[in-house]
Tab-separated table of C-alpha atoms in Angstrom:
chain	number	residue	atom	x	y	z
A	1	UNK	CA	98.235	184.857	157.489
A	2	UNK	CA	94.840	185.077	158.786
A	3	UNK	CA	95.700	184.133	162.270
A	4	UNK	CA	98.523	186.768	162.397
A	5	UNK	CA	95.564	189.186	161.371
A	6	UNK	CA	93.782	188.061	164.422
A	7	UNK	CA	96.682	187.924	166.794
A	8	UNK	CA	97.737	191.623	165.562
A	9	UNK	CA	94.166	193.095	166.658
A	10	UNK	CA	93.788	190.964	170.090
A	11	UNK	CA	96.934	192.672	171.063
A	12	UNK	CA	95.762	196.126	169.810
A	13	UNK	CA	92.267	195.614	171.842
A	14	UNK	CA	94.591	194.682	174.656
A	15	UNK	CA	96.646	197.605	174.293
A	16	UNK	CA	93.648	200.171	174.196
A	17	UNK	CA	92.148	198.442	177.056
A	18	UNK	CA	95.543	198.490	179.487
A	19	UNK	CA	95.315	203.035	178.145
A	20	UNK	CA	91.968	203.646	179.058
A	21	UNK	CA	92.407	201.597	182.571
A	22	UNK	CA	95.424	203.666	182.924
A	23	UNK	CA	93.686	206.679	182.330
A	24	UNK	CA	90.485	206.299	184.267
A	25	UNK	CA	92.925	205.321	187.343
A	26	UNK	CA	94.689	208.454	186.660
A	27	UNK	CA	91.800	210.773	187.161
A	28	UNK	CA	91.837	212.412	190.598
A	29	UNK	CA	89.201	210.960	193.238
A	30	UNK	CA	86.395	213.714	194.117
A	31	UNK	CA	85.677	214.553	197.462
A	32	UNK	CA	83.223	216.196	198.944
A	33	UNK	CA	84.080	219.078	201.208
A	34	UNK	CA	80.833	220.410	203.532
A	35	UNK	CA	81.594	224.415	204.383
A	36	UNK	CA	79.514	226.977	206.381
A	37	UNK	CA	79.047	230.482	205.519
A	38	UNK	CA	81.687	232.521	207.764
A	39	UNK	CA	83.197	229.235	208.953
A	40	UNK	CA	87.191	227.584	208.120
A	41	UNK	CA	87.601	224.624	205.696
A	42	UNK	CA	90.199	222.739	205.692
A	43	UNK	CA	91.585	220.430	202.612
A	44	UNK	CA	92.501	217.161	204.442
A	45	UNK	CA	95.530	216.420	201.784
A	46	UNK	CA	99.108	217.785	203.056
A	47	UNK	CA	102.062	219.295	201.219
A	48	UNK	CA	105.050	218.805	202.285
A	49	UNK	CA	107.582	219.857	200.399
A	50	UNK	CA	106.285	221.788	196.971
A	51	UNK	CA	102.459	221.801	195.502
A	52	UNK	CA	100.053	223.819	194.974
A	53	UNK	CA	96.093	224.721	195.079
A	54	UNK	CA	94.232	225.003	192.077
A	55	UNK	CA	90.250	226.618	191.415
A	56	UNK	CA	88.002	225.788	188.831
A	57	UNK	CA	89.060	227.939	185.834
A	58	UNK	CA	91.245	230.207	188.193
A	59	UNK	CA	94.020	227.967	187.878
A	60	UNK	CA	96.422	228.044	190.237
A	61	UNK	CA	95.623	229.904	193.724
A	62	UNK	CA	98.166	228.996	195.903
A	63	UNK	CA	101.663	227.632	195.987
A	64	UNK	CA	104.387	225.803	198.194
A	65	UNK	CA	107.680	225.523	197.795
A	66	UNK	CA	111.115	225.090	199.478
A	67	UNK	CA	108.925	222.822	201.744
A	68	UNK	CA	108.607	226.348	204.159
A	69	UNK	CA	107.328	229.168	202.019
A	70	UNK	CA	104.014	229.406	200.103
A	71	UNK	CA	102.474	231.887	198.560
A	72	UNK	CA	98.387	231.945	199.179
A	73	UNK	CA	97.863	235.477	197.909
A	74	UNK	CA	97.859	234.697	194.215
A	75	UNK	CA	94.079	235.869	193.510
A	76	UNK	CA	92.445	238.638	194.436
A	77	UNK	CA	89.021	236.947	195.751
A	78	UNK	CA	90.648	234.631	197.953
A	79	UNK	CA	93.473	237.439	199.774
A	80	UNK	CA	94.104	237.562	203.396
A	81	UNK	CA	91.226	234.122	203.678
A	82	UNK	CA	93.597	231.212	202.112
A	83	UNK	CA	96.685	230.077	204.242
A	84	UNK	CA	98.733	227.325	204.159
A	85	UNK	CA	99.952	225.326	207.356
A	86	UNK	CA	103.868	224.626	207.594
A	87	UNK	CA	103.459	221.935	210.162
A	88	UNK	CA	100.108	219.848	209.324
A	89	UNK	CA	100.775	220.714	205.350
A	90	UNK	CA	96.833	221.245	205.046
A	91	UNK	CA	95.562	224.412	202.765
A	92	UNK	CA	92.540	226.266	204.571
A	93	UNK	CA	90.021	228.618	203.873
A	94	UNK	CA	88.200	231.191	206.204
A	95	UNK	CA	85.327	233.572	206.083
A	96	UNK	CA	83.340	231.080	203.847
A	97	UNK	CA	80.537	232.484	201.196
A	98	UNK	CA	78.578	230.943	199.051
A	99	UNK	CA	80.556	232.182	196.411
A	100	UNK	CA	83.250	229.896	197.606
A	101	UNK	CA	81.531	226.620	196.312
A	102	UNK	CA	83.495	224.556	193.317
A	103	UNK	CA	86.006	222.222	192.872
A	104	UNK	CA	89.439	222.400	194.306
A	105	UNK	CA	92.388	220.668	193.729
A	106	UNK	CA	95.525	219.969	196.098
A	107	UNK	CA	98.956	219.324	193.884
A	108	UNK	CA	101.558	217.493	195.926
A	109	UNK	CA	104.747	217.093	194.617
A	110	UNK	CA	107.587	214.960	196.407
A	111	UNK	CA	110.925	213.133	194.929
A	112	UNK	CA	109.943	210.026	195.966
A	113	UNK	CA	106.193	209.234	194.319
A	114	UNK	CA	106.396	212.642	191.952
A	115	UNK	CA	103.389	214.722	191.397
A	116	UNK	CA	100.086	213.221	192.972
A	117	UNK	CA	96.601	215.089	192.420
A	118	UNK	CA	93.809	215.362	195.119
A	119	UNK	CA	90.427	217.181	194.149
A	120	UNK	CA	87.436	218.394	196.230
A	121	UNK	CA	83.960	219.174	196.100
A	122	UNK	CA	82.999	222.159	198.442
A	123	UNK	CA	79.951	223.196	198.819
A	124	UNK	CA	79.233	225.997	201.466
A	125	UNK	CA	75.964	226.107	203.191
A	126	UNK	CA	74.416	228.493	205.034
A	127	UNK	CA	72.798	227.893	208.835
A	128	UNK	CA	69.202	227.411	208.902
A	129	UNK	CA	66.790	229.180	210.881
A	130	UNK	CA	64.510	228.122	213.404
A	131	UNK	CA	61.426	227.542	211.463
A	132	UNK	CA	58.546	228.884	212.463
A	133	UNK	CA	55.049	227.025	213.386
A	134	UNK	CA	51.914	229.168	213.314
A	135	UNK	CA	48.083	228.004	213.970
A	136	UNK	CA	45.846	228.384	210.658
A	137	UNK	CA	42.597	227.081	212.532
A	138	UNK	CA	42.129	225.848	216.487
A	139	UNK	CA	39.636	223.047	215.868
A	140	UNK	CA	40.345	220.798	214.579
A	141	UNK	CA	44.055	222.088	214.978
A	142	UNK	CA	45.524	223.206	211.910
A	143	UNK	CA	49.153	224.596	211.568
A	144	UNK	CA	52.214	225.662	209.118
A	145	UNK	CA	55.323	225.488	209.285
A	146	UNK	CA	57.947	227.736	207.053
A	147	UNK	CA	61.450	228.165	206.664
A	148	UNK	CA	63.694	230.517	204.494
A	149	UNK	CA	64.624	228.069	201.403
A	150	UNK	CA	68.550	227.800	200.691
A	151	UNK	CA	70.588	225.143	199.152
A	152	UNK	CA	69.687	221.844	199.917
A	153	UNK	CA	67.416	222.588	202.281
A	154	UNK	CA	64.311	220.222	203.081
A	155	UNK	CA	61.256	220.775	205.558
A	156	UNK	CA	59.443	218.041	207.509
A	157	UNK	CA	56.991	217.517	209.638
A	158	UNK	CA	57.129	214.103	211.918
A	159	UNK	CA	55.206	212.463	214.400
A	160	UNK	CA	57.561	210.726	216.746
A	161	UNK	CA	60.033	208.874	214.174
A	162	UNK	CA	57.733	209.053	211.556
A	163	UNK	CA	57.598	211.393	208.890
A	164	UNK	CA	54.595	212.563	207.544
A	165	UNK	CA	55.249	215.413	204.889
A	166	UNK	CA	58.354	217.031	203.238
A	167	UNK	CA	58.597	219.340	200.933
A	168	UNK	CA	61.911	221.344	199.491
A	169	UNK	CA	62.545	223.415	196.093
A	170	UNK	CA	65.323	224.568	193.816
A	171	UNK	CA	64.029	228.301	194.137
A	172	UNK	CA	66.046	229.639	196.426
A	173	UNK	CA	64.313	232.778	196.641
A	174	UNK	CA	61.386	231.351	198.264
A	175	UNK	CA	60.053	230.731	201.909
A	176	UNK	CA	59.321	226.877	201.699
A	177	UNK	CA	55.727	226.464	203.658
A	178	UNK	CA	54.128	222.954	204.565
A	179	UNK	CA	50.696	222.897	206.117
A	180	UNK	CA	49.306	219.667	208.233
A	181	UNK	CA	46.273	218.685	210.410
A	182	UNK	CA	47.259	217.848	214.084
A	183	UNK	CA	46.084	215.207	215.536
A	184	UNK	CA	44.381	216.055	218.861
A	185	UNK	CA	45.309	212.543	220.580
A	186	UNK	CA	49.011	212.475	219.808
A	187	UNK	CA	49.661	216.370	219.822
A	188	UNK	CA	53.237	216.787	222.050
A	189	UNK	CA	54.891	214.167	219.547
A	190	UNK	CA	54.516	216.460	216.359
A	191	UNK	CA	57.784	218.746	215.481
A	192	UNK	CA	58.526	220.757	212.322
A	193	UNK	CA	62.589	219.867	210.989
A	194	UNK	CA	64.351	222.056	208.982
A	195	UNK	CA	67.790	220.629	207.581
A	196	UNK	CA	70.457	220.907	205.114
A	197	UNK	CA	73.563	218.691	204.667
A	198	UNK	CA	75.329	221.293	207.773
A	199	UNK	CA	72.737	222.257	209.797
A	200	UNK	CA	69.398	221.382	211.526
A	201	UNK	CA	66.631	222.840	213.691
A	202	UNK	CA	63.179	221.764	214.942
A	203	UNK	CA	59.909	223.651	216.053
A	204	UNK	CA	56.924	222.256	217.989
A	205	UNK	CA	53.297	223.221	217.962
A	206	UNK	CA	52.716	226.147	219.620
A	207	UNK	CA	50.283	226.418	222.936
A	208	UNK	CA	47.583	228.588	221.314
A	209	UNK	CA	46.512	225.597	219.385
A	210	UNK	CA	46.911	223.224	222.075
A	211	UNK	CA	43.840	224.834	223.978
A	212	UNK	CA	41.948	223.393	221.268
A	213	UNK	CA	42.277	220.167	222.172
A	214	UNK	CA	38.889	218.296	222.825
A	215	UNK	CA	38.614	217.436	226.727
A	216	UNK	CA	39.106	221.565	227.090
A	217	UNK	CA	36.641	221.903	223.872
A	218	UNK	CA	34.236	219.419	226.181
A	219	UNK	CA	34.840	221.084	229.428
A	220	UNK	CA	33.627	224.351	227.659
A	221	UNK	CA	30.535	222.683	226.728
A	222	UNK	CA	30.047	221.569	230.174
A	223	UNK	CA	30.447	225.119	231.570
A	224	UNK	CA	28.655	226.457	228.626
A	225	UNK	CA	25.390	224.264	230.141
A	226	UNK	CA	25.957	224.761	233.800
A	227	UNK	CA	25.615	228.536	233.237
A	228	UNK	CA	22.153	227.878	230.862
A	229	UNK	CA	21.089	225.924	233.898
A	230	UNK	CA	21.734	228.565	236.052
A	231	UNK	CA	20.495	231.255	234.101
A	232	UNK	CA	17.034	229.364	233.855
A	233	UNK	CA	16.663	229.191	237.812
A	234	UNK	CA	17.103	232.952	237.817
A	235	UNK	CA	14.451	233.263	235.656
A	236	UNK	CA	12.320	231.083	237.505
A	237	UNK	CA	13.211	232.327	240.633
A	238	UNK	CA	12.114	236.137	239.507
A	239	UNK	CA	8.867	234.906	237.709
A	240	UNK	CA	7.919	233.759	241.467
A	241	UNK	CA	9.116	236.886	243.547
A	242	UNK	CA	7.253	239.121	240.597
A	243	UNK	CA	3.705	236.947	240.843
A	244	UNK	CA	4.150	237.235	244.931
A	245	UNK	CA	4.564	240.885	244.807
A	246	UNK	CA	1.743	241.360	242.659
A	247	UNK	CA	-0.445	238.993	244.857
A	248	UNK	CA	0.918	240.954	248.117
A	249	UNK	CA	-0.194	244.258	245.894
A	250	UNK	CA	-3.689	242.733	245.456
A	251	UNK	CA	-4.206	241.778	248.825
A	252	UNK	CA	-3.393	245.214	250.426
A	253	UNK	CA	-5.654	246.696	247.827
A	254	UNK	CA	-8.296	244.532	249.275
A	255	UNK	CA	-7.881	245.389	252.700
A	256	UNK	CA	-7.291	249.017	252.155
A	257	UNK	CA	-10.690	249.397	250.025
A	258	UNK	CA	-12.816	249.762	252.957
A	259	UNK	CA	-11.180	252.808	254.154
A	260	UNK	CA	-11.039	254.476	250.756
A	261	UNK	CA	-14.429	253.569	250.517
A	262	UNK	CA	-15.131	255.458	253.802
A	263	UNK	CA	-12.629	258.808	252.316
A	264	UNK	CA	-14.871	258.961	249.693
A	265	UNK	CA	-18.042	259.540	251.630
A	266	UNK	CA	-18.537	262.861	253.173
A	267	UNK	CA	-20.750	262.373	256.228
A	268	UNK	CA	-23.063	265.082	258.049
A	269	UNK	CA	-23.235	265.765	261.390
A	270	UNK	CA	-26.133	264.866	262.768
A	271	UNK	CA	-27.662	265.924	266.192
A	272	UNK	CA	-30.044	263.974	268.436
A	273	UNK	CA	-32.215	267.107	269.712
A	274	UNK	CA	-34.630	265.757	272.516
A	275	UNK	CA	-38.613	267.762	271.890
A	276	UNK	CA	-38.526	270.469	274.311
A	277	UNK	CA	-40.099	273.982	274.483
A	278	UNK	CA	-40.586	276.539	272.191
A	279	UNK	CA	-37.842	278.455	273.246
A	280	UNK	CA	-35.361	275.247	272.471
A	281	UNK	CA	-36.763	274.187	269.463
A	282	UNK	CA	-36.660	277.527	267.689
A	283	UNK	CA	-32.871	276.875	266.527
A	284	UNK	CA	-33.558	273.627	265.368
A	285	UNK	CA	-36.860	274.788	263.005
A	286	UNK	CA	-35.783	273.316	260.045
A	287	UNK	CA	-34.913	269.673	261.262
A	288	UNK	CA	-38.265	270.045	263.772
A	289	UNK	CA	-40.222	270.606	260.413
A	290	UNK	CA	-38.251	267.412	258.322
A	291	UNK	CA	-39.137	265.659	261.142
A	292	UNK	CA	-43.041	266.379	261.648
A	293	UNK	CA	-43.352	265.927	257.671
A	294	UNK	CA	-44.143	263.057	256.273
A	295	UNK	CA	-42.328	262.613	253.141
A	296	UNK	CA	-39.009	263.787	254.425
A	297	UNK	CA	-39.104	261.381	257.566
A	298	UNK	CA	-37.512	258.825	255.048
A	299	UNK	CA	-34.833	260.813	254.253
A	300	UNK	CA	-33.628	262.008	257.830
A	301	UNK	CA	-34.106	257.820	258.651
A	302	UNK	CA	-31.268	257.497	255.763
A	303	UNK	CA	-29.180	259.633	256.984
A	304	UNK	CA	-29.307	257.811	260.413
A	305	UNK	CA	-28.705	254.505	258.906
A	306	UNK	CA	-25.724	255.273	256.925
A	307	UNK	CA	-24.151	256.710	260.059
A	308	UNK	CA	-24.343	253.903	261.864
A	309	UNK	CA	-23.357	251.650	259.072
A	310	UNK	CA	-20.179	253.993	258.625
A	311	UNK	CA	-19.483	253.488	262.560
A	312	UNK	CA	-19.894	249.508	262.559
A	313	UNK	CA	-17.773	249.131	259.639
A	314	UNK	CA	-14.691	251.637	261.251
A	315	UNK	CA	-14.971	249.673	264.210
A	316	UNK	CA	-14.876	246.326	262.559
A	317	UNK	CA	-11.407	247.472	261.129
């Protein structure tokens, strides 16, 4: 009796075992359908004969039947953008949004195998943007790189095959931004990636902050001393001209004093009168009586001197 027990619920387990395999193999596979914004999809599952498309919640979106005609106009959102292909059997779907994104699934019904089910992921991306790579400090060089976030998207920066930084976010109102320190030595190999499952594109670092690399930082430094040299010699070189035109000054002075000297004295004119008679002397009274006294010999032998003096030295000149 107890053995029957046992036999009875090994054959239940068994039974409930064989159900749920049967079920699990029944679910439809999932697979993932990649679309761009404005592009064509296409569902790689044909019908043939009779099927039909189903949306999400929608329901039913599209139907085939009589193996020719189909009907692709059933809701409103998807009018005049779903058709259905008579020869390859394929469902597609133009003018791609966003919007578009879900789960789709392809009914095909034929006498031989009955009704099989075929579902898809789609998920419609939109085309990145070249991102864009600008210099936050020339030495040492310092960039960023930013993108317009969407979904899925990631930004890199690599160095050769390496990558060195990534950064993405599930806000996709954002402008995704990732900063990074070039290295002077290895500067060409750096790029900026921005990607998503459909799309990718790259951006270098720009020229401006490749003049800060350090042989042109050195060669400034160079110039930066050939010009202090240079500006020291002209200072030099005026200090001398300036002292030589002063000495030049000084010695013109010097020989120009003696004939200031001689502007500055006012000489008489004096008259050697040889002694003759009355009658001659008489115009000459006054110097005959400076002569013939005493005390003012002296100064009439001044006078004398000084003229001569004043003729030796303008003849010495």
């Amino acid at each position: 009796m107890l053995f029957s027990r046992q036999k009875r619920l090994k054959v239940t387990l068994l039974y409930l075992f064989v159900l749920c395999a049967a079920q699990h193999s029944a679910q439809p596979e999932n697979r993932q359908v990649k679309g761009i914004v404005g592009k064509l999809i296409y569902f790689p599952e044909t019908v043939l004969n009779s099927g039909n498309l189903l949306y999400g919640d929608l329901g039913n979106i599209a139907q085939v039947y009589s193996g020719k005609e189909s009907n692709t106009n059933l809701v409103k959102k998807f009018k005049n953008r779903l058709h259905w292909n008579s020869v390859t059997g394929f469902f597609t779907l133009s003018d791609l949004q966003i919007e578009d994104s879900g789960v789709y699934t392809v009914e095909n019904t034929n006498e031989d195998e009955g009704k099989m089910t075929h579902t898809f992921q789609l998920t419609v991306y939109y085309v990145l943007s070249k991102p864009q790579v600008t210099v936050h400090d020339n030495i040492p060089c310092s960039v960023v790189c930013s993108v317009e976030n969407g979904r899925e998207v990631t930004l890199s920066w690599y160095r050769g095959g390496e990558i060195l930084n990534q950064s993405s976010s599930p806000d996709l109102n954002i402008t995704l931004s990732l900063p990074i320190k070039v290295d002077e030595q290895n500067r060409d190999s750096y790029r900026c990636e921005a990607a998503n499952p459909v799309s990718n594109e790259t951006a270098a670092v720009p020229n401006s902050c490749k003049e800060s690399d350090h042989a042109k930082v050195t060669d400034g430094d160079e110039r930066s001393r050939y010009c202090l040299i240079i500006a020291v010699i002209c200072v030099l070189v005026a200090s001398g001209l300036a002292i030589y035109l002063k000495k030049r000054r000084t010695g013109h002075s010097h020989a120009d004093s003696p004939g200031r000297k001689q502007d500055d004295i006012q000489y008489a004119e004096i008259t050697h009168i040889k002694p003759a008679d009355k009658q001659e002397r008489t115009g000459i009274q006054g110097l005959e009586s400076l002569r013939d006294k005493p005390n003012l010999t002296l100064v009439y032998d001044t006078i004398q001197l000084h003229r001569m003096a004043a003729i030796e030295d303008v003849n010495t000149v």
